[in-house]
């Protein structure tokens, strides 16, 4: 049976039950029309109160049930009869007033619907009427009905809305004017949309006519009229449910639901096959080329990622294949391809292919943005940011691990292994998001390449390193970049350029009292002097170094090694090889103060 037919039958059955209950209520009211009042009811044009009747019939009524639609969870009340906490229902108070007017041969005022759904009467306002009669406005009845139907007490609603429960009670009893805007605000706390107000008012109007007059009144409807009314209500309710279901099916959400249901059936078929067979079916079968199947397979890829990374990647690539064969508008196909590429990125990430995941994310972002004009809003926009955030977290953790690994290899004196770790870490850190970490990784990589005398590989990286340092704007960062530039220039035979760079760097390090760095650049400068045979300059440089080291706190073994070089410089026995070995020793001594330097080996 189709969904519209089921909805129609359910609505018809519900309406029938409500119609039967409505007739029972009308018969009860015909026996004793006046009911319990919260204040005396006065005859029109008289100060004589109408005698009150027993409230047992009202208080014994069951709480009215609310019929809810199965489509979307919206409320569609069909019989807004008053719960047992009502003081005087509006329709019964109106009947009492009609009865009093008839007894006094007084013309009954015309019943009208005032603004915001409140009741008003000819010749007097609602406030004036309330002075003589307890008439609950329609919106007050709606508030009571919806609150009770949701299972809330007046105290609970008042606490949620931040107002006194007494004010809720006055709204429901008609003692305070309740506007439509205020009612919408209150039912929002009940989790109900504004549309239920109109539906409840319509049902209230339809059922109010059934209880206008007692059964023994001359103008009471006949049994045949009651049957006609019941049948019309049932048919109207059934048609309303059918039309609602049919119109919902024609919306984008209805089409999306059907497409996703078909995608579930298609995936049940595909998952029985091997990955290669799945790709063949998608390439050959047009029924597999739908956006919903792409979405379904991508979701399955996410589900498999924690425990089955290879299968997750295969499913993401299958989703991409579906997106690439999607017929129809090109921009929508691009949007879907971007969605699929993001899941390919996630699959590569869980397979520890972070560079491949980064490339997939770049492509996903590009295609996703290119397809935005043709997006009908069917795909969740949260997946791309979520997948990218997970990727960045994985990249950051991996980069931190690689940096630690490189630092350990550097401490152990293995620049080759340190270089390999840094080369792997470079693509994991985005300079746009993390310029400081990107600069640290790249300058350490350039230093390791210089230690390995791979100056030609280091030179192309210098421009990016300097650009990052200028972006950071720190003097010390720019000084260290100049130092690396001097190393590269010296290694490539550009001695004058290297000498100028080392002199500038020494000045900054001396001013900032960076003893180890000052010693390193001074030894490199001494090596250049020795290559040119400038022994006098080497002696002067050695005396200056020794004087500074005596006034600074420096480790004993490092100071002994520097004294060894200074003594060799005075004797004019210092060599370029000694200077370079001493530079390597001081690099390692920064991490191992107990490391000792001997003239024969480092």
XYZ file of C-alpha atoms in Angstrom:
602
model
C 0.000 0.000 0.000
C 1.365 3.421 -0.915
C 2.298 6.047 1.661
C -0.547 8.419 0.666
C -3.130 5.618 1.089
C -1.832 4.702 4.536
C -1.826 8.353 5.591
C -5.392 8.767 4.330
C -6.663 5.682 6.195
C -4.930 6.729 9.414
C -6.355 10.245 9.156
C -9.865 8.845 8.428
C -9.694 6.468 11.409
C -8.521 9.252 13.728
C -11.218 11.616 12.487
C -13.909 8.960 13.054
C -12.861 8.458 16.666
C -12.846 12.210 17.277
C -16.293 12.603 15.634
C -17.792 9.911 17.903
C -16.281 11.583 20.947
C -17.629 14.936 19.819
C -21.190 13.545 19.638
C -20.832 12.126 23.144
C -19.730 15.507 24.468
C -22.634 17.226 22.700
C -25.161 14.809 24.305
C -23.674 15.448 27.740
C -23.930 19.187 27.210
C -27.604 18.897 26.074
C -28.542 17.391 29.437
C -26.985 20.189 31.493
C -25.680 23.092 29.367
C -24.362 25.358 32.113
C -21.072 24.129 33.510
C -18.643 24.968 36.225
C -17.561 28.605 36.069
C -14.596 30.269 37.658
C -16.775 33.383 38.211
C -20.577 33.900 38.388
C -22.375 33.953 35.050
C -24.754 36.896 34.765
C -27.925 37.132 32.724
C -27.726 39.725 29.991
C -29.209 42.962 31.247
C -29.635 41.550 34.751
C -27.649 41.319 37.989
C -29.055 37.869 38.759
C -26.422 35.160 38.505
C -27.165 31.973 36.617
C -27.236 28.921 38.832
C -24.090 26.842 38.624
C -24.281 23.188 37.726
C -22.230 20.288 38.938
C -18.695 20.269 37.511
C -18.515 16.495 37.501
C -19.106 16.182 33.751
C -16.250 18.509 32.885
C -13.781 17.177 35.417
C -14.428 13.578 34.424
C -13.542 14.123 30.777
C -10.390 12.415 29.595
C -7.496 14.584 28.501
C -7.779 15.353 24.796
C -5.297 13.508 22.625
C -3.401 15.151 19.799
C -3.119 13.391 16.459
C 0.344 13.750 15.002
C 1.275 13.302 11.384
C 3.774 10.654 10.438
C 5.249 12.975 7.851
C 7.814 15.236 9.430
C 6.433 14.978 12.985
C 4.185 18.061 12.701
C 1.142 18.355 14.967
C -2.295 18.263 13.339
C -4.916 18.501 16.112
C -8.365 17.386 15.079
C -10.427 17.745 18.241
C -9.301 20.590 20.501
C -11.717 19.772 23.308
C -10.847 21.292 26.696
C -8.698 19.313 29.158
C -10.010 18.733 32.628
C -8.184 21.791 34.011
C -10.406 24.176 32.036
C -12.478 26.571 34.107
C -15.130 27.254 31.447
C -14.687 26.206 27.829
C -15.399 29.036 25.413
C -18.017 27.127 23.454
C -19.991 26.161 26.608
C -19.832 29.671 28.048
C -21.162 30.939 24.745
C -23.975 28.369 24.899
C -24.852 29.518 28.415
C -24.950 33.105 27.236
C -27.204 32.126 24.299
C -29.524 30.307 26.734
C -29.681 33.336 29.048
C -30.422 35.675 26.160
C -33.216 33.416 24.934
C -34.843 33.358 28.348
C -34.898 37.178 28.522
C -36.013 37.456 24.868
C -32.853 39.421 24.323
C -31.314 39.353 20.816
C -28.171 37.289 20.775
C -25.141 39.362 19.681
C -23.401 38.190 16.545
C -20.378 35.996 17.281
C -17.315 37.320 15.508
C -13.673 36.544 15.472
C -11.615 39.475 16.673
C -7.964 40.220 16.037
C -5.422 37.547 16.841
C -8.189 34.942 17.118
C -9.852 36.407 20.265
C -13.632 36.478 20.637
C -15.605 39.733 20.457
C -19.307 40.610 20.377
C -21.323 43.323 18.714
C -21.604 46.454 20.788
C -18.946 45.471 23.332
C -15.294 44.554 23.449
C -13.830 41.346 24.820
C -12.774 43.123 27.996
C -16.322 44.426 28.554
C -17.777 40.996 27.879
C -15.377 39.385 30.344
C -16.825 41.587 33.062
C -20.175 39.837 32.635
C -19.257 36.410 31.236
C -16.305 34.052 31.527
C -15.540 33.596 27.833
C -12.168 32.064 27.036
C -10.664 33.417 23.797
C -9.735 30.958 21.098
C -6.009 31.510 21.547
C -6.304 30.744 25.249
C -8.009 27.454 24.379
C -5.276 26.704 21.851
C -2.569 27.366 24.444
C -4.205 25.050 26.978
C -4.793 22.346 24.405
C -1.242 22.387 23.019
C 0.380 22.631 26.442
C -1.636 19.713 27.799
C -1.111 17.708 24.631
C 2.639 18.028 25.042
C 2.397 16.950 28.682
C 3.582 20.258 30.164
C 2.202 21.864 33.297
C 1.659 25.591 33.645
C 4.595 25.764 36.042
C 6.907 23.989 33.601
C 5.942 26.241 30.705
C 6.296 29.339 32.855
C 9.752 28.277 34.002
C 10.861 27.559 30.433
C 9.510 30.880 29.131
C 10.792 32.862 32.111
C 7.364 34.101 33.217
C 5.069 33.411 36.157
C 2.829 30.305 35.990
C 0.000 32.566 37.152
C 0.328 34.539 33.927
C 0.025 31.296 31.943
C -3.111 30.505 33.910
C -4.565 33.953 33.198
C -3.834 33.542 29.485
C -5.648 30.215 29.420
C -8.645 31.456 31.416
C -9.033 34.582 29.283
C -8.199 37.021 32.062
C -5.208 38.351 30.154
C -5.188 39.121 26.451
C -2.995 36.628 24.573
C -1.684 37.845 21.236
C -0.820 35.606 18.312
C 2.837 36.625 18.548
C 2.946 35.799 22.251
C 1.302 32.419 21.653
C 3.849 31.526 18.957
C 6.610 32.454 21.404
C 5.157 30.203 24.116
C 4.526 27.136 21.960
C 8.086 27.378 20.665
C 9.158 26.212 24.145
C 6.839 23.232 23.657
C 8.740 22.345 20.501
C 5.834 23.216 18.202
C 5.887 25.320 15.021
C 3.520 28.287 14.508
C 1.539 26.315 11.906
C -0.168 24.215 14.588
C -2.032 27.310 15.789
C -3.954 27.630 12.540
C -4.588 23.878 12.420
C -5.927 23.912 15.974
C -8.124 26.945 15.325
C -9.556 25.268 12.234
C -10.359 22.084 14.158
C -11.854 24.159 16.971
C -14.156 25.975 14.557
C -15.231 22.708 12.923
C -16.175 21.092 16.242
C -17.690 24.179 17.857
C -20.733 24.050 15.562
C -21.577 20.596 16.907
C -22.213 21.973 20.410
C -23.935 25.286 19.629
C -27.342 24.336 21.019
C -28.736 21.603 23.326
C -30.457 18.582 21.797
C -33.860 19.693 23.131
C -33.525 23.164 21.602
C -35.773 23.965 18.600
C -32.781 24.879 16.464
C -30.722 21.806 17.410
C -29.337 19.861 14.415
C -31.117 16.648 13.498
C -29.525 13.226 13.565
C -29.240 13.351 9.785
C -27.450 16.703 10.024
C -25.065 15.165 12.559
C -24.312 12.294 10.197
C -23.672 14.714 7.331
C -21.354 16.723 9.570
C -19.477 13.599 10.665
C -19.071 12.387 7.108
C -17.867 15.768 5.879
C -15.290 15.945 8.662
C -14.032 12.438 7.873
C -13.825 13.114 4.134
C -12.191 16.481 4.680
C -9.609 14.995 7.033
C -8.859 12.142 4.650
C -8.481 14.469 1.667
C -6.294 16.797 3.710
C -3.985 13.933 4.645
C -3.828 12.703 1.072
C -3.092 16.160 -0.352
C -0.483 16.795 2.327
C 1.273 13.525 1.541
C 1.058 14.049 -2.224
C 2.414 17.585 -2.056
C 5.213 16.512 0.256
C 6.208 13.826 -2.222
C 6.533 16.499 -4.921
C 8.979 18.606 -2.908
C 12.761 18.400 -3.137
C 12.861 16.594 0.207
C 10.424 13.990 -1.041
C 12.474 13.388 -4.162
C 15.640 13.214 -2.075
C 14.054 10.643 0.228
C 13.064 8.431 -2.683
C 16.535 8.789 -4.232
C 18.206 7.803 -0.967
C 15.885 4.820 -0.594
C 16.813 3.606 -4.080
C 20.486 4.204 -3.272
C 20.136 1.918 -0.262
C 18.800 -0.875 -2.468
C 21.582 -0.324 -5.025
C 24.252 -0.426 -2.335
C 22.824 -3.699 -1.014
C 23.483 -5.131 -4.465
C 26.923 -3.600 -4.890
C 28.338 -4.698 -1.551
C 27.965 -8.356 -2.541
C 30.613 -7.883 -5.249
C 34.369 -7.362 -5.163
C 35.799 -3.827 -5.524
C 36.731 -4.489 -9.159
C 33.244 -5.794 -9.955
C 31.661 -2.774 -8.287
C 33.629 -0.418 -10.518
C 32.573 -2.368 -13.597
C 28.907 -2.205 -12.611
C 29.097 1.551 -12.073
C 30.815 2.086 -15.412
C 28.295 -0.021 -17.336
C 25.011 0.500 -15.480
C 23.230 3.853 -15.703
C 21.098 3.070 -12.657
C 24.230 3.278 -10.481
C 25.057 6.826 -11.616
C 23.103 8.822 -9.031
C 24.092 11.435 -6.502
C 22.359 9.488 -3.719
C 24.447 6.370 -4.383
C 27.603 8.503 -4.295
C 26.497 9.889 -0.930
C 25.630 6.405 0.360
C 28.977 4.884 -0.647
C 30.849 7.876 0.800
C 29.040 7.398 4.114
C 30.024 3.730 4.091
C 33.642 4.815 3.542
C 33.501 6.975 6.664
C 32.036 4.062 8.636
C 34.797 1.670 7.570
C 37.672 4.136 8.113
C 38.486 3.396 11.797
C 38.906 -0.383 11.409
C 39.318 -1.063 7.685
C 41.359 1.772 6.112
C 42.023 0.037 2.793
C 38.339 -0.727 2.295
C 37.467 2.852 3.252
C 39.779 4.164 0.527
C 38.326 1.756 -2.054
C 34.791 2.887 -1.208
C 35.759 6.552 -1.437
C 37.272 5.944 -4.869
C 34.064 4.135 -5.882
C 32.027 7.157 -4.774
C 34.304 9.342 -6.884
C 33.721 7.063 -9.882
C 29.956 7.442 -9.439
C 30.309 11.225 -9.245
C 32.452 11.358 -12.378
C 29.761 9.475 -14.353
C 26.841 11.532 -13.042
C 24.604 12.688 -15.920
C 22.923 16.069 -16.022
C 24.079 19.549 -15.085
C 27.847 19.982 -15.013
C 28.035 22.276 -11.989
C 26.089 19.778 -9.875
C 28.460 17.029 -11.051
C 31.452 19.167 -10.001
C 29.896 19.706 -6.583
C 29.419 15.973 -6.147
C 32.990 15.266 -7.304
C 34.312 17.685 -4.702
C 32.268 15.848 -2.081
C 33.725 12.511 -3.216
C 37.302 13.829 -3.333
C 36.976 14.903 0.293
C 36.186 11.301 1.218
C 39.149 10.138 -0.872
C 41.226 12.504 1.260
C 39.905 10.845 4.406
C 40.631 7.384 2.998
C 44.211 8.320 2.177
C 44.668 9.837 5.611
C 43.669 6.654 7.430
C 46.081 4.791 5.114
C 48.899 7.103 6.358
C 49.277 8.798 2.980
C 49.241 12.372 4.269
C 50.768 13.987 1.149
C 48.179 12.208 -0.998
C 45.446 13.249 1.413
C 46.566 16.870 1.162
C 46.468 16.742 -2.642
C 42.984 15.204 -2.527
C 41.737 17.907 -0.166
C 43.062 20.677 -2.420
C 41.195 19.173 -5.351
C 38.067 18.592 -3.280
C 37.946 22.210 -2.191
C 38.437 23.454 -5.751
C 35.684 21.259 -7.235
C 33.301 21.876 -4.337
C 33.526 25.640 -4.786
C 33.275 25.385 -8.583
C 30.012 23.433 -8.293
C 28.335 25.742 -5.780
C 26.069 27.500 -8.364
C 24.412 24.186 -9.256
C 24.014 22.841 -5.720
C 20.346 22.036 -4.907
C 21.217 21.729 -1.215
C 21.059 17.933 -1.030
C 24.564 17.309 0.339
C 25.670 18.196 3.839
C 28.070 21.135 3.865
C 29.626 20.001 7.133
C 31.580 17.058 5.724
C 34.346 19.010 3.957
C 35.289 21.168 6.984
C 35.158 18.115 9.244
C 37.382 15.981 6.999
C 39.820 18.861 6.538
C 39.985 19.476 10.294
C 40.777 15.803 10.921
C 43.439 15.955 8.210
C 45.066 19.039 9.757
C 45.127 17.378 13.150
C 46.769 14.288 11.679
C 49.278 16.409 9.799
C 50.119 18.373 12.911
C 50.705 15.243 14.969
C 52.778 13.646 12.230
C 54.814 16.822 11.778
C 55.509 17.017 15.513
C 56.676 13.409 15.509
C 58.975 14.025 12.551
C 60.438 17.167 14.120
C 61.221 15.239 17.292
C 62.778 12.481 15.218
C 64.937 14.995 13.331
C 66.077 16.593 16.586
C 67.146 13.211 17.957
C 69.140 12.401 14.823
C 70.768 15.825 14.962
C 71.788 15.239 18.576
C 73.264 11.872 17.614
C 75.251 13.520 14.832
C 73.312 11.922 11.955
C 72.375 14.795 9.598
C 71.374 12.334 6.863
C 68.538 10.845 8.943
C 67.584 14.275 10.237
C 67.310 15.556 6.662
C 65.051 12.642 5.665
C 62.687 13.327 8.571
C 62.510 17.042 7.793
C 61.879 16.425 4.099
C 58.892 14.310 5.089
C 57.622 16.977 7.491
C 57.806 19.927 5.066
C 54.573 19.202 3.102
C 52.639 18.513 6.299
C 52.846 22.084 7.587
C 50.911 24.741 5.725
C 52.853 28.059 5.744
C 49.587 30.005 5.491
C 48.208 28.535 8.716
C 51.409 27.843 10.670
C 54.150 30.188 9.424
C 56.340 29.735 12.520
C 56.420 25.935 12.355
C 56.872 26.057 8.596
C 59.870 28.367 9.003
C 61.462 26.164 11.695
C 61.173 23.022 9.577
C 62.557 24.669 6.446
C 65.519 26.443 8.032
C 66.556 23.290 9.912
C 66.360 21.387 6.647
C 68.605 23.973 4.981
C 71.114 23.697 7.841
C 71.222 19.903 7.551
C 71.796 20.169 3.802
C 74.707 22.518 4.508
C 76.167 20.025 7.015
C 75.963 17.398 4.269
C 77.596 19.907 1.878
C 74.546 19.717 -0.416
C 74.601 23.472 -0.960
C 73.018 23.340 -4.412
C 69.904 21.692 -2.917
C 69.723 24.223 -0.112
C 69.974 27.361 -2.249
C 66.500 27.160 -3.929
C 64.863 26.956 -0.509
C 66.374 30.205 0.762
C 63.856 32.546 -0.861
C 60.894 30.809 0.807
C 62.715 30.764 4.149
C 63.435 34.504 3.952
C 59.839 35.274 2.943
C 58.535 33.416 5.996
C 61.018 35.230 8.268
C 59.968 38.607 6.880
C 56.350 37.665 7.482
C 57.142 36.792 11.097
C 59.047 40.079 11.489
C 61.602 38.964 14.104
C 65.173 40.317 13.899
C 66.705 37.101 15.176
C 64.847 35.042 12.566
C 66.159 37.262 9.776
C 69.674 37.031 11.248
C 69.584 33.238 11.182
C 68.376 33.300 7.584
C 71.349 35.528 6.711
C 73.618 33.039 8.457
C 72.309 30.145 6.339
C 72.674 32.294 3.224
C 76.307 32.869 4.180
C 76.850 29.120 4.619
C 75.426 28.407 1.175
C 77.460 31.209 -0.405
C 80.640 29.858 1.207
C 79.877 26.325 0.043
C 79.290 27.517 -3.527
C 82.540 29.504 -3.582
C 81.091 32.999 -3.182
C 83.570 33.977 -0.466
C 83.017 37.750 -0.392
C 79.261 37.311 -0.024
C 79.813 34.786 2.767
C 82.305 37.025 4.635
C 79.888 39.953 4.589
C 77.026 37.781 5.847
C 79.079 36.221 8.672
C 80.308 39.618 9.902
C 76.746 40.946 10.143
C 75.557 37.823 11.911
C 78.432 37.927 14.449
C 77.519 41.481 15.377
C 73.911 40.576 16.184
C 74.857 37.452 18.154
C 77.452 39.352 20.182
C 74.990 42.135 20.995
C 72.402 39.599 22.112
C 75.021 37.560 24.038
C 74.245 34.321 22.201
C 77.564 32.667 23.048
C 77.237 29.350 21.245
C 75.906 30.908 18.065
C 78.610 33.553 18.186
C 81.258 30.823 18.514
C 79.861 28.862 15.583
C 79.729 31.773 13.146
C 83.178 32.961 14.304
C 84.677 29.546 13.558
C 83.053 29.553 10.120
C 84.484 33.002 9.485
C 87.896 31.757 10.661
C 87.665 28.889 8.186
C 87.211 31.387 5.336
C 90.176 33.399 6.596
C 92.313 30.247 6.663
C 91.293 29.384 3.096
C 92.568 32.801 2.005
C 95.749 32.498 4.136
C 94.810 35.369 6.431
C 96.504 33.969 9.563
C 96.782 37.381 11.215
C 93.008 37.833 11.014
C 92.546 34.330 12.412
C 94.758 35.183 15.448
C 92.796 38.393 16.110
C 89.536 36.517 15.787
C 90.736 33.791 18.179
C 91.852 36.337 20.818
C 88.462 38.092 20.579
C 86.621 34.782 20.945
C 88.658 33.714 23.967
C 88.126 37.058 25.716
C 84.367 36.833 25.240
C 84.174 33.200 26.357
C 85.983 33.975 29.597
C 83.288 36.501 30.544
C 80.368 34.237 29.544
C 79.060 31.066 31.103
C 80.003 28.252 28.770
C 80.286 24.532 29.324
C 83.685 23.268 30.322
C 84.197 20.850 27.411
C 83.096 23.425 24.850
C 85.409 26.034 26.366
C 88.322 23.556 26.275
C 87.706 22.894 22.583
C 87.657 26.616 21.813
C 90.918 27.128 23.715
C 92.448 24.341 21.650
C 91.565 26.210 18.459
C 92.794 29.536 19.844
C 96.151 27.977 20.793
C 96.466 26.499 17.308
C 95.673 29.906 15.795
C 98.433 31.583 17.828
C 100.905 28.925 16.696
C 99.581 29.321 13.139
C 98.804 25.595 13.027
C 95.017 25.956 12.790
C 93.491 24.419 9.668
C 90.209 24.653 7.825
C 89.453 21.038 8.723
C 89.986 21.778 12.424
C 87.589 24.709 12.247
C 84.901 22.643 10.514
C 85.254 19.727 12.948
C 84.991 22.136 15.824
C 81.791 23.614 14.340
C 80.243 20.137 14.169
C 81.357 19.440 17.739
C 79.757 22.613 19.097
C 76.511 21.753 17.314
C 76.375 18.456 19.179
C 77.674 19.934 22.454
C 74.572 22.123 22.696
C 72.566 18.945 23.419
C 75.300 16.979 25.220
C 77.384 19.182 27.562
C 79.555 16.202 28.616
C 80.692 15.525 25.049
C 84.484 15.864 24.720
C 86.480 17.134 21.756
C 89.905 15.777 20.819
C 92.202 17.128 18.177
C 92.441 13.839 16.361
C 88.698 13.118 16.103
C 85.310 14.624 16.918
